[in-house]
Amino acid sequence: DGDGQLEVVVGGTDGHLYVMRRNGMLGAVYPSIGQPLGPIRSSPAVGHLYTPAGAEIAFGSDDGNLYVVKYLPGLQPSLTLCRKFNFGLGAQVRSSPALAEIDPNPGRSPPGAPGFVDYSEVVVGVNLLGGGGRVVALSTLNNNPLWQFDTTNYITSSPAVAELNHA
């Protein structure tokens, strides 16, 4: 948030995402009003998904959704919903999301051109109703999956994204 001090972000099985200041004091909670989400068992991922200003937080929930919220700093910091990806009835998002630029320029201005903005995507594992799993790469710009890979069993770990062929 630009103040030179780190925050701590964690989800709870009570269905809330918490942002704490470095002294352990509560900074913000999502959702702040209304019904809590399903239990949050995935570790949140923090990065810049939309704009260089401020940070977004991606996390999954047992309610079958992946959430992307924006942290709004200030005297009374808050979290606001940017995107919600639903994976269907009975799905659980227990895998921690990975933020990476896996689709470097989907139909946007080329690097170096006026108006070029570099966006990241979200990769996450989802447990589906009936026992299968799915790894999904999502575009945070338009709520569309870039691709998905189905498995016959649940996804029990979190995706890692790296350039493995780099010398």
PDB file of C-alpha atoms in Angstrom:
ATOM      1  CA  ASP A   1       0.000   0.000   0.000  1.00  0.00           C
ATOM      2  CA  GLY A   2       3.032   2.246  -0.361  1.00  0.00           C
ATOM      3  CA  ASP A   3       3.642   2.933   3.341  1.00  0.00           C
ATOM      4  CA  GLY A   4       6.858   0.887   3.479  1.00  0.00           C
ATOM      5  CA  GLN A   5       5.334  -1.575   5.959  1.00  0.00           C
ATOM      6  CA  LEU A   6       4.267  -5.132   5.243  1.00  0.00           C
ATOM      7  CA  GLU A   7       0.785  -6.485   5.825  1.00  0.00           C
ATOM      8  CA  VAL A   8      -0.222 -10.094   6.555  1.00  0.00           C
ATOM      9  CA  VAL A   9      -3.101 -11.680   4.597  1.00  0.00           C
ATOM     10  CA  VAL A  10      -4.825 -14.892   5.724  1.00  0.00           C
ATOM     11  CA  GLY A  11      -8.149 -16.654   5.191  1.00  0.00           C
ATOM     12  CA  GLY A  12     -10.235 -18.356   7.858  1.00  0.00           C
ATOM     13  CA  THR A  13     -12.636 -21.255   7.986  1.00  0.00           C
ATOM     14  CA  ASP A  14     -15.157 -18.664   9.203  1.00  0.00           C
ATOM     15  CA  GLY A  15     -15.388 -17.480   5.568  1.00  0.00           C
ATOM     16  CA  HIS A  16     -13.477 -14.210   5.976  1.00  0.00           C
ATOM     17  CA  LEU A  17     -10.230 -12.923   4.493  1.00  0.00           C
ATOM     18  CA  TYR A  18      -8.189 -10.870   6.960  1.00  0.00           C
ATOM     19  CA  VAL A  19      -5.505  -8.244   6.339  1.00  0.00           C
ATOM     20  CA  MET A  20      -3.447  -7.447   9.423  1.00  0.00           C
ATOM     21  CA  ARG A  21      -0.948  -4.685   9.933  1.00  0.00           C
ATOM     22  CA  ARG A  22       2.612  -5.574  10.879  1.00  0.00           C
ATOM     23  CA  ASN A  23       1.747  -5.061  14.561  1.00  0.00           C
ATOM     24  CA  GLY A  24      -1.007  -7.701  14.399  1.00  0.00           C
ATOM     25  CA  MET A  25      -3.868  -5.205  14.411  1.00  0.00           C
ATOM     26  CA  LEU A  26      -6.719  -5.870  12.006  1.00  0.00           C
ATOM     27  CA  GLY A  27      -6.504  -3.673   8.916  1.00  0.00           C
ATOM     28  CA  ALA A  28      -9.359  -4.960   6.744  1.00  0.00           C
ATOM     29  CA  VAL A  29     -11.714  -7.912   6.377  1.00  0.00           C
ATOM     30  CA  TYR A  30     -13.620  -9.318   3.386  1.00  0.00           C
ATOM     31  CA  PRO A  31     -16.543  -9.563   3.233  1.00  0.00           C
ATOM     32  CA  SER A  32     -16.974  -6.788   5.773  1.00  0.00           C
ATOM     33  CA  ILE A  33     -20.769  -6.983   5.765  1.00  0.00           C
ATOM     34  CA  GLY A  34     -23.305  -9.631   4.854  1.00  0.00           C
ATOM     35  CA  GLN A  35     -22.880 -13.369   4.777  1.00  0.00           C
ATOM     36  CA  PRO A  36     -19.360 -14.803   5.031  1.00  0.00           C
ATOM     37  CA  LEU A  37     -17.989 -16.882   2.169  1.00  0.00           C
ATOM     38  CA  GLY A  38     -17.418 -20.607   2.453  1.00  0.00           C
ATOM     39  CA  PRO A  39     -14.379 -21.695   4.484  1.00  0.00           C
ATOM     40  CA  ILE A  40     -11.138 -20.303   3.036  1.00  0.00           C
ATOM     41  CA  ARG A  41      -8.514 -23.069   3.058  1.00  0.00           C
ATOM     42  CA  SER A  42      -6.244 -21.767   0.289  1.00  0.00           C
ATOM     43  CA  SER A  43      -3.393 -19.384   0.977  1.00  0.00           C
ATOM     44  CA  PRO A  44      -4.010 -16.015  -0.647  1.00  0.00           C
ATOM     45  CA  ALA A  45      -1.812 -14.813  -3.498  1.00  0.00           C
ATOM     46  CA  VAL A  46      -0.946 -11.109  -3.597  1.00  0.00           C
ATOM     47  CA  GLY A  47       0.124  -9.224  -6.706  1.00  0.00           C
ATOM     48  CA  HIS A  48      -0.681  -6.635  -9.325  1.00  0.00           C
ATOM     49  CA  LEU A  49      -3.336  -8.118 -11.614  1.00  0.00           C
ATOM     50  CA  TYR A  50      -4.958  -4.997 -13.023  1.00  0.00           C
ATOM     51  CA  THR A  51      -2.978  -1.849 -12.381  1.00  0.00           C
ATOM     52  CA  PRO A  52       0.373  -0.971 -10.872  1.00  0.00           C
ATOM     53  CA  ALA A  53      -1.442   1.078  -8.208  1.00  0.00           C
ATOM     54  CA  GLY A  54      -2.388  -1.045  -5.203  1.00  0.00           C
ATOM     55  CA  ALA A  55      -2.419  -4.796  -4.888  1.00  0.00           C
ATOM     56  CA  GLU A  56      -4.984  -7.459  -5.620  1.00  0.00           C
ATOM     57  CA  ILE A  57      -5.477 -10.597  -3.541  1.00  0.00           C
ATOM     58  CA  ALA A  58      -6.639 -13.892  -5.094  1.00  0.00           C
ATOM     59  CA  PHE A  59      -7.988 -16.710  -2.913  1.00  0.00           C
ATOM     60  CA  GLY A  60     -10.272 -19.710  -3.148  1.00  0.00           C
ATOM     61  CA  SER A  61     -13.149 -20.859  -1.009  1.00  0.00           C
ATOM     62  CA  ASP A  62     -15.097 -24.025  -0.299  1.00  0.00           C
ATOM     63  CA  ASP A  63     -18.130 -22.240  -1.795  1.00  0.00           C
ATOM     64  CA  GLY A  64     -16.739 -23.064  -5.266  1.00  0.00           C
ATOM     65  CA  ASN A  65     -15.438 -19.591  -6.079  1.00  0.00           C
ATOM     66  CA  LEU A  66     -12.107 -17.947  -6.693  1.00  0.00           C
ATOM     67  CA  TYR A  67     -12.174 -14.336  -5.523  1.00  0.00           C
ATOM     68  CA  VAL A  68      -9.977 -11.423  -6.542  1.00  0.00           C
ATOM     69  CA  VAL A  69     -10.244  -8.453  -4.198  1.00  0.00           C
ATOM     70  CA  LYS A  70      -8.477  -5.092  -4.263  1.00  0.00           C
ATOM     71  CA  TYR A  71      -6.817  -3.723  -1.149  1.00  0.00           C
ATOM     72  CA  LEU A  72      -7.653  -0.050  -0.649  1.00  0.00           C
ATOM     73  CA  PRO A  73      -5.221   1.531   1.830  1.00  0.00           C
ATOM     74  CA  GLY A  74      -5.935   4.536   3.989  1.00  0.00           C
ATOM     75  CA  LEU A  75      -6.917   5.437   7.528  1.00  0.00           C
ATOM     76  CA  GLN A  76      -9.578   2.739   7.339  1.00  0.00           C
ATOM     77  CA  PRO A  77      -8.288   0.196   4.794  1.00  0.00           C
ATOM     78  CA  SER A  78     -10.844  -1.942   2.992  1.00  0.00           C
ATOM     79  CA  LEU A  79     -11.136  -4.766   0.482  1.00  0.00           C
ATOM     80  CA  THR A  80     -13.408  -4.568  -2.545  1.00  0.00           C
ATOM     81  CA  LEU A  81     -14.396  -7.336  -4.959  1.00  0.00           C
ATOM     82  CA  CYS A  82     -12.824  -7.135  -8.439  1.00  0.00           C
ATOM     83  CA  ARG A  83     -13.712 -10.563  -9.864  1.00  0.00           C
ATOM     84  CA  LYS A  84     -15.458 -13.745  -8.802  1.00  0.00           C
ATOM     85  CA  PHE A  85     -14.975 -16.966 -10.768  1.00  0.00           C
ATOM     86  CA  ASN A  86     -17.542 -19.710 -10.060  1.00  0.00           C
ATOM     87  CA  PHE A  87     -16.590 -23.332 -10.721  1.00  0.00           C
ATOM     88  CA  GLY A  88     -19.999 -24.899 -10.220  1.00  0.00           C
ATOM     89  CA  LEU A  89     -22.180 -26.507  -7.599  1.00  0.00           C
ATOM     90  CA  GLY A  90     -20.210 -28.568  -5.097  1.00  0.00           C
ATOM     91  CA  ALA A  91     -16.793 -27.346  -6.263  1.00  0.00           C
ATOM     92  CA  GLN A  92     -14.118 -26.398  -3.724  1.00  0.00           C
ATOM     93  CA  VAL A  93     -11.125 -24.150  -4.361  1.00  0.00           C
ATOM     94  CA  ARG A  94      -8.615 -25.335  -1.762  1.00  0.00           C
ATOM     95  CA  SER A  95      -5.517 -24.933  -3.905  1.00  0.00           C
ATOM     96  CA  SER A  96      -3.642 -21.680  -3.426  1.00  0.00           C
ATOM     97  CA  PRO A  97      -3.710 -19.609  -6.612  1.00  0.00           C
ATOM     98  CA  ALA A  98      -0.575 -18.687  -8.540  1.00  0.00           C
ATOM     99  CA  LEU A  99      -0.284 -15.300 -10.245  1.00  0.00           C
ATOM    100  CA  ALA A 100       1.770 -15.268 -13.423  1.00  0.00           C
ATOM    101  CA  GLU A 101       1.903 -13.799 -16.891  1.00  0.00           C
ATOM    102  CA  ILE A 102       1.235 -16.995 -18.832  1.00  0.00           C
ATOM    103  CA  ASP A 103      -0.614 -15.285 -21.678  1.00  0.00           C
ATOM    104  CA  PRO A 104       1.781 -12.421 -22.393  1.00  0.00           C
ATOM    105  CA  ASN A 105      -0.370 -10.329 -24.700  1.00  0.00           C
ATOM    106  CA  PRO A 106      -3.857 -11.662 -25.493  1.00  0.00           C
ATOM    107  CA  GLY A 107      -5.078  -9.214 -28.114  1.00  0.00           C
ATOM    108  CA  ARG A 108      -3.567  -6.147 -26.515  1.00  0.00           C
ATOM    109  CA  SER A 109      -0.983  -3.591 -27.613  1.00  0.00           C
ATOM    110  CA  PRO A 110       2.507  -5.037 -28.172  1.00  0.00           C
ATOM    111  CA  PRO A 111       5.199  -4.344 -25.529  1.00  0.00           C
ATOM    112  CA  GLY A 112       6.636  -0.861 -25.947  1.00  0.00           C
ATOM    113  CA  ALA A 113       3.583   0.414 -27.844  1.00  0.00           C
ATOM    114  CA  PRO A 114       1.457   3.270 -26.480  1.00  0.00           C
ATOM    115  CA  GLY A 115      -1.202   1.911 -24.176  1.00  0.00           C
ATOM    116  CA  PHE A 116       0.680  -1.331 -23.388  1.00  0.00           C
ATOM    117  CA  VAL A 117      -0.232  -2.699 -19.957  1.00  0.00           C
ATOM    118  CA  ASP A 118       1.206  -5.937 -18.614  1.00  0.00           C
ATOM    119  CA  TYR A 119      -1.419  -8.128 -16.892  1.00  0.00           C
ATOM    120  CA  SER A 120      -1.049 -11.376 -14.988  1.00  0.00           C
ATOM    121  CA  GLU A 121      -3.359 -14.366 -14.978  1.00  0.00           C
ATOM    122  CA  VAL A 122      -4.463 -16.676 -12.158  1.00  0.00           C
ATOM    123  CA  VAL A 123      -3.774 -20.430 -12.168  1.00  0.00           C
ATOM    124  CA  VAL A 124      -5.617 -22.518  -9.586  1.00  0.00           C
ATOM    125  CA  GLY A 125      -6.674 -26.095  -8.813  1.00  0.00           C
ATOM    126  CA  VAL A 126     -10.352 -26.873  -8.224  1.00  0.00           C
ATOM    127  CA  ASN A 127     -11.960 -29.935  -6.643  1.00  0.00           C
ATOM    128  CA  LEU A 128     -15.145 -30.843  -8.495  1.00  0.00           C
ATOM    129  CA  LEU A 129     -18.310 -32.486  -7.258  1.00  0.00           C
ATOM    130  CA  GLY A 130     -17.969 -36.214  -7.889  1.00  0.00           C
ATOM    131  CA  GLY A 131     -14.262 -36.572  -7.153  1.00  0.00           C
ATOM    132  CA  GLY A 132     -12.437 -35.044 -10.084  1.00  0.00           C
ATOM    133  CA  GLY A 133     -10.124 -32.093 -10.200  1.00  0.00           C
ATOM    134  CA  ARG A 134      -9.342 -29.308 -12.621  1.00  0.00           C
ATOM    135  CA  VAL A 135      -6.395 -26.960 -13.069  1.00  0.00           C
ATOM    136  CA  VAL A 136      -7.590 -23.702 -14.616  1.00  0.00           C
ATOM    137  CA  ALA A 137      -5.771 -20.667 -15.997  1.00  0.00           C
ATOM    138  CA  LEU A 138      -8.023 -17.615 -15.838  1.00  0.00           C
ATOM    139  CA  SER A 139      -7.857 -14.260 -17.533  1.00  0.00           C
ATOM    140  CA  THR A 140      -8.544 -11.630 -14.897  1.00  0.00           C
ATOM    141  CA  LEU A 141      -9.548  -9.164 -17.601  1.00  0.00           C
ATOM    142  CA  ASN A 142     -12.638 -10.926 -18.893  1.00  0.00           C
ATOM    143  CA  ASN A 143     -13.482 -13.777 -16.459  1.00  0.00           C
ATOM    144  CA  ASN A 144     -12.720 -16.364 -19.150  1.00  0.00           C
ATOM    145  CA  PRO A 145     -10.636 -19.494 -18.710  1.00  0.00           C
ATOM    146  CA  LEU A 146      -7.575 -19.500 -20.969  1.00  0.00           C
ATOM    147  CA  TRP A 147      -7.372 -23.276 -20.591  1.00  0.00           C
ATOM    148  CA  GLN A 148      -8.222 -26.072 -18.200  1.00  0.00           C
ATOM    149  CA  PHE A 149      -6.825 -29.526 -17.478  1.00  0.00           C
ATOM    150  CA  ASP A 150      -9.082 -32.156 -15.894  1.00  0.00           C
ATOM    151  CA  THR A 151      -7.858 -34.900 -13.569  1.00  0.00           C
ATOM    152  CA  THR A 152      -9.621 -38.003 -12.266  1.00  0.00           C
ATOM    153  CA  ASN A 153      -8.788 -37.143  -8.638  1.00  0.00           C
ATOM    154  CA  TYR A 154      -8.882 -34.082  -6.408  1.00  0.00           C
ATOM    155  CA  ILE A 155      -6.202 -31.412  -6.686  1.00  0.00           C
ATOM    156  CA  THR A 156      -4.329 -31.508  -3.356  1.00  0.00           C
ATOM    157  CA  SER A 157      -1.519 -29.059  -3.999  1.00  0.00           C
ATOM    158  CA  SER A 158      -1.053 -25.573  -5.366  1.00  0.00           C
ATOM    159  CA  PRO A 159       0.241 -24.780  -8.850  1.00  0.00           C
ATOM    160  CA  ALA A 160       3.747 -23.470  -9.377  1.00  0.00           C
ATOM    161  CA  VAL A 161       4.538 -21.483 -12.516  1.00  0.00           C
ATOM    162  CA  ALA A 162       8.112 -21.265 -13.807  1.00  0.00           C
ATOM    163  CA  GLU A 163      10.189 -21.238 -16.999  1.00  0.00           C
ATOM    164  CA  LEU A 164      11.610 -24.772 -16.677  1.00  0.00           C
ATOM    165  CA  ASN A 165      13.471 -24.774 -20.012  1.00  0.00           C
ATOM    166  CA  HIS A 166      15.473 -21.640 -19.235  1.00  0.00           C
ATOM    167  CA  ALA A 167      19.209 -22.295 -19.252  1.00  0.00           C
TER     168      ALA A 167
END
